[in-house]
Amino acid sequence: MDQTKIRNIAIIAHVDHGKTTLVDQLFKQSGMFRQNQVVEERLMDSMDLEKERGITISSKNGSFHYRDHLVNIIDTPGHADFGGQVERVLQMADGALLLVDAAEGPMPQTYFVLKKALAAKLPIIVVVNKIDKPAARPDWAVDEVFDLFVKLDAPDDLLDFPICYASAKNGFATLDYNETSENMIPLMDFIIDKIPHPQGDPTASLQLLVSSISYSSYLGRLGIGKITSGTLNINDQIVVMRENEAPVPARITNLYHFVGNKKEDIQSASIGQIVAVAGMDTITVGMTYTDAQNPMPLRAVELDPPTISMTFTANDSPFHGQEGKFVTSRQLRERLHREILSDVALVVEDLQDAQGYKVSGRGELHLSILIEKMRREGYEFQVTRPQVIFKTINGQRQEPYEELTIDVDEEFSGNVISNLGNRKGILLEMNTNNGLTRLKYKIPTRGLLGFRGELMTETKGTGVMNYIFAEYGDYVGPMKNRKRGTLVSAEQCKATAYALSSLQDRGKFFIKPGDNVYEGQILGEHCRDNDLAVNPGKGKKLTNVRAAGSDDAAVVEPPTIMELDRCISFINDDEMIEITPESIRLRKILLKENERRRAKKMA
């Protein structure tokens, strides 16, 4: 294909600023679908978790034709925890669309993705989205974006960025936000006219850096990337290698390009095309497909290091093996090592002093998505509380810090500031506009563990928080985030309404009558700061003497529903989460009360 007729663009933005919706509209208005064809929303969100949460978790490839050009689109995640996906897929792009919400302006993740795009020297089109919002302020959003470019030391030629205004939800784009439009043509014209075509020599040695991995039940692992040099044909004998490593021979068995959000067979591909290649079962992100006669591997992008870790172990609770399909330590290890082949921001290490695996990632959400995926696949295992990854720099202990942005109603800002002060947060900026307060903090990553749930409680569910890794800084000392203890089962039994009803004044329960529990399982949150062992299976003593009021039914309040994210935020260092396909239980690491007391004395 003529490389001058190809445009490769990445869609980058903060979470929930409309990337996937914009891609839907570009696909629909390019004439890709029949007029009477039923098209689902959020075409590029292929995972169930993405559709349930309304966020993009893994990057996707798609394409459409416009004005005799092929436009390849790379939809990237918007959450900072999945920044590793953004860093590596930007290598496939020759330009980027930076989406900014017209009301919110640039957010922490906007800073992160723009920094990566500028480091790759990509020309950028700024799209101010959601101009149909009542609170939209497009001029202010553009000024904020310009300030962000300057803050990131963007070269002068990129400071004069083209601007397009859009409402992806309503399907239109315009060059003047005071005028509405009927379609996305102004933006599609911008893409063709402002984004350069891919550069490279089609007669040189083949070079294709694998930036993403896909799976096929028939063909195994597929390496996805952009051809930056040479051509690629079916049945070519090539080599696969990393920089400074020995080449491994391979043969191209199948070749695909992207049409819409699907893959189609092709016989050959050349400069600038983004393709999926089959023929190498051990292919991983960062490898290069190159000529066997003249191998020239490309350098893989260096990723930011993980900042948080959890320990994964096989389930050893009294209920182990009852609900899961994959329950052994070996199966757990295989699954974790399979994940790091496609998620390069994840690190898995075997524990030296115990059975289990240390899994490190970018944040709580990054690891919770992995846990949820494994749970749905039938895995049964346990995880510990997230721990931040410390470093020693110049003999000083250092810990990771995050840049935190919070939007809350003005009436709740005092409580939030007080809470963050206790978590060692440093207030950088505070702005109030129309009753809404925006707080910017620099805070240790440890201070954010468990904070999201407290923010929702303090702001009655209206607070919005976003954070991004800032830097490593000085260790700020011990920090206690959870203020209350737990209610722990003293024996294995079936919970009764009579017992739970009589214990309700001791705290909030996570279980309901009829649930099976075991000794050492966490049943709820204590109203005080210590742990309390209770008997949830206690039954009512039956006699043949009847008295007024003795037959009143036990009234039990509905339990607090503990979802996975909430469990990860809740647990302490001496607690674990038991994950099965059907249940999520909280437990103490030491199940017996006398063992816990002994460990506390020795601590």
mmCIF file with all atom_site columns, N, CA and C in Angstrom, residues 159-181:
data_model
loop_
_atom_site.group_PDB
_atom_site.id
_atom_site.type_symbol
_atom_site.label_atom_id
_atom_site.label_alt_id
_atom_site.label_comp_id
_atom_site.label_asym_id
_atom_site.label_entity_id
_atom_site.label_seq_id
_atom_site.pdbx_PDB_ins_code
_atom_site.Cartn_x
_atom_site.Cartn_y
_atom_site.Cartn_z
_atom_site.occupancy
_atom_site.B_iso_or_equiv
_atom_site.pdbx_formal_charge
_atom_site.auth_seq_id
_atom_site.auth_comp_id
_atom_site.auth_asym_id
_atom_site.auth_atom_id
_atom_site.pdbx_PDB_model_num
ATOM 1  N N  . LEU A 1 159 ? 3.869   23.855 19.743 1.00 0.00 ? 159 LEU A N  1
ATOM 2  C CA . LEU A 1 159 ? 3.050   24.762 20.544 1.00 0.00 ? 159 LEU A CA 1
ATOM 3  C C  . LEU A 1 159 ? 1.913   25.373 19.723 1.00 0.00 ? 159 LEU A C  1
ATOM 4  N N  . ASP A 1 160 ? 2.100   25.439 18.413 1.00 0.00 ? 160 ASP A N  1
ATOM 5  C CA . ASP A 1 160 ? 1.041   25.957 17.536 1.00 0.00 ? 160 ASP A CA 1
ATOM 6  C C  . ASP A 1 160 ? 0.163   24.786 17.085 1.00 0.00 ? 160 ASP A C  1
ATOM 7  N N  . PHE A 1 161 ? -0.452  24.127 18.053 1.00 0.00 ? 161 PHE A N  1
ATOM 8  C CA . PHE A 1 161 ? -1.208  22.905 17.739 1.00 0.00 ? 161 PHE A CA 1
ATOM 9  C C  . PHE A 1 161 ? -2.570  23.241 17.125 1.00 0.00 ? 161 PHE A C  1
ATOM 10 N N  . PRO A 1 162 ? -3.017  22.420 16.153 1.00 0.00 ? 162 PRO A N  1
ATOM 11 C CA . PRO A 1 162 ? -4.363  22.606 15.600 1.00 0.00 ? 162 PRO A CA 1
ATOM 12 C C  . PRO A 1 162 ? -5.417  22.222 16.632 1.00 0.00 ? 162 PRO A C  1
ATOM 13 N N  . ILE A 1 163 ? -6.542  22.948 16.619 1.00 0.00 ? 163 ILE A N  1
ATOM 14 C CA . ILE A 1 163 ? -7.595  22.726 17.614 1.00 0.00 ? 163 ILE A CA 1
ATOM 15 C C  . ILE A 1 163 ? -8.903  22.413 16.901 1.00 0.00 ? 163 ILE A C  1
ATOM 16 N N  . CYS A 1 164 ? -9.575  21.383 17.382 1.00 0.00 ? 164 CYS A N  1
ATOM 17 C CA . CYS A 1 164 ? -10.893 21.018 16.869 1.00 0.00 ? 164 CYS A CA 1
ATOM 18 C C  . CYS A 1 164 ? -11.825 20.863 18.059 1.00 0.00 ? 164 CYS A C  1
ATOM 19 N N  . TYR A 1 165 ? -13.061 21.277 17.921 1.00 0.00 ? 165 TYR A N  1
ATOM 20 C CA . TYR A 1 165 ? -14.039 21.160 19.007 1.00 0.00 ? 165 TYR A CA 1
ATOM 21 C C  . TYR A 1 165 ? -15.045 20.075 18.621 1.00 0.00 ? 165 TYR A C  1
ATOM 22 N N  . ALA A 1 166 ? -15.491 19.310 19.600 1.00 0.00 ? 166 ALA A N  1
ATOM 23 C CA . ALA A 1 166 ? -16.350 18.173 19.255 1.00 0.00 ? 166 ALA A CA 1
ATOM 24 C C  . ALA A 1 166 ? -17.321 17.847 20.376 1.00 0.00 ? 166 ALA A C  1
ATOM 25 N N  . SER A 1 167 ? -18.354 17.154 19.987 1.00 0.00 ? 167 SER A N  1
ATOM 26 C CA . SER A 1 167 ? -19.236 16.461 20.922 1.00 0.00 ? 167 SER A CA 1
ATOM 27 C C  . SER A 1 167 ? -19.366 15.040 20.394 1.00 0.00 ? 167 SER A C  1
ATOM 28 N N  . ALA A 1 168 ? -18.509 14.165 20.899 1.00 0.00 ? 168 ALA A N  1
ATOM 29 C CA . ALA A 1 168 ? -18.505 12.784 20.395 1.00 0.00 ? 168 ALA A CA 1
ATOM 30 C C  . ALA A 1 168 ? -19.850 12.116 20.643 1.00 0.00 ? 168 ALA A C  1
ATOM 31 N N  . LYS A 1 169 ? -20.482 12.445 21.760 1.00 0.00 ? 169 LYS A N  1
ATOM 32 C CA . LYS A 1 169 ? -21.782 11.844 22.091 1.00 0.00 ? 169 LYS A CA 1
ATOM 33 C C  . LYS A 1 169 ? -22.830 12.187 21.043 1.00 0.00 ? 169 LYS A C  1
ATOM 34 N N  . ASN A 1 170 ? -22.809 13.439 20.556 1.00 0.00 ? 170 ASN A N  1
ATOM 35 C CA . ASN A 1 170 ? -23.785 13.883 19.553 1.00 0.00 ? 170 ASN A CA 1
ATOM 36 C C  . ASN A 1 170 ? -23.277 13.721 18.126 1.00 0.00 ? 170 ASN A C  1
ATOM 37 N N  . GLY A 1 171 ? -22.029 13.282 17.965 1.00 0.00 ? 171 GLY A N  1
ATOM 38 C CA . GLY A 1 171 ? -21.522 12.938 16.639 1.00 0.00 ? 171 GLY A CA 1
ATOM 39 C C  . GLY A 1 171 ? -21.147 14.097 15.749 1.00 0.00 ? 171 GLY A C  1
ATOM 40 N N  . PHE A 1 172 ? -20.620 15.192 16.313 1.00 0.00 ? 172 PHE A N  1
ATOM 41 C CA . PHE A 1 172 ? -20.197 16.272 15.422 1.00 0.00 ? 172 PHE A CA 1
ATOM 42 C C  . PHE A 1 172 ? -18.882 16.879 15.897 1.00 0.00 ? 172 PHE A C  1
ATOM 43 N N  . ALA A 1 173 ? -18.167 17.481 14.946 1.00 0.00 ? 173 ALA A N  1
ATOM 44 C CA . ALA A 1 173 ? -16.926 18.203 15.224 1.00 0.00 ? 173 ALA A CA 1
ATOM 45 C C  . ALA A 1 173 ? -16.976 19.509 14.453 1.00 0.00 ? 173 ALA A C  1
ATOM 46 N N  . THR A 1 174 ? -16.333 20.545 14.995 1.00 0.00 ? 174 THR A N  1
ATOM 47 C CA . THR A 1 174 ? -16.361 21.849 14.348 1.00 0.00 ? 174 THR A CA 1
ATOM 48 C C  . THR A 1 174 ? -15.073 22.594 14.668 1.00 0.00 ? 174 THR A C  1
ATOM 49 N N  . LEU A 1 175 ? -14.727 23.554 13.820 1.00 0.00 ? 175 LEU A N  1
ATOM 50 C CA . LEU A 1 175 ? -13.536 24.363 14.063 1.00 0.00 ? 175 LEU A CA 1
ATOM 51 C C  . LEU A 1 175 ? -13.860 25.614 14.881 1.00 0.00 ? 175 LEU A C  1
ATOM 52 N N  . ASP A 1 176 ? -15.163 25.897 15.055 1.00 0.00 ? 176 ASP A N  1
ATOM 53 C CA . ASP A 1 176 ? -15.607 27.043 15.852 1.00 0.00 ? 176 ASP A CA 1
ATOM 54 C C  . ASP A 1 176 ? -16.682 26.545 16.809 1.00 0.00 ? 176 ASP A C  1
ATOM 55 N N  . TYR A 1 177 ? -16.402 26.599 18.110 1.00 0.00 ? 177 TYR A N  1
ATOM 56 C CA . TYR A 1 177 ? -17.339 25.996 19.068 1.00 0.00 ? 177 TYR A CA 1
ATOM 57 C C  . TYR A 1 177 ? -18.662 26.755 19.164 1.00 0.00 ? 177 TYR A C  1
ATOM 58 N N  . ASN A 1 178 ? -18.725 27.958 18.598 1.00 0.00 ? 178 ASN A N  1
ATOM 59 C CA . ASN A 1 178 ? -19.993 28.690 18.585 1.00 0.00 ? 178 ASN A CA 1
ATOM 60 C C  . ASN A 1 178 ? -20.930 28.182 17.496 1.00 0.00 ? 178 ASN A C  1
ATOM 61 N N  . GLU A 1 179 ? -20.390 27.371 16.605 1.00 0.00 ? 179 GLU A N  1
ATOM 62 C CA . GLU A 1 179 ? -21.201 26.814 15.518 1.00 0.00 ? 179 GLU A CA 1
ATOM 63 C C  . GLU A 1 179 ? -21.288 25.303 15.686 1.00 0.00 ? 179 GLU A C  1
ATOM 64 N N  . THR A 1 180 ? -22.477 24.776 15.482 1.00 0.00 ? 180 THR A N  1
ATOM 65 C CA . THR A 1 180 ? -22.627 23.321 15.529 1.00 0.00 ? 180 THR A CA 1
ATOM 66 C C  . THR A 1 180 ? -22.418 22.752 14.135 1.00 0.00 ? 180 THR A C  1
ATOM 67 N N  . SER A 1 181 ? -22.207 21.461 14.082 1.00 0.00 ? 181 SER A N  1
ATOM 68 C CA . SER A 1 181 ? -21.963 20.789 12.810 1.00 0.00 ? 181 SER A CA 1
ATOM 69 C C  . SER A 1 181 ? -22.841 19.551 12.776 1.00 0.00 ? 181 SER A C  1
#
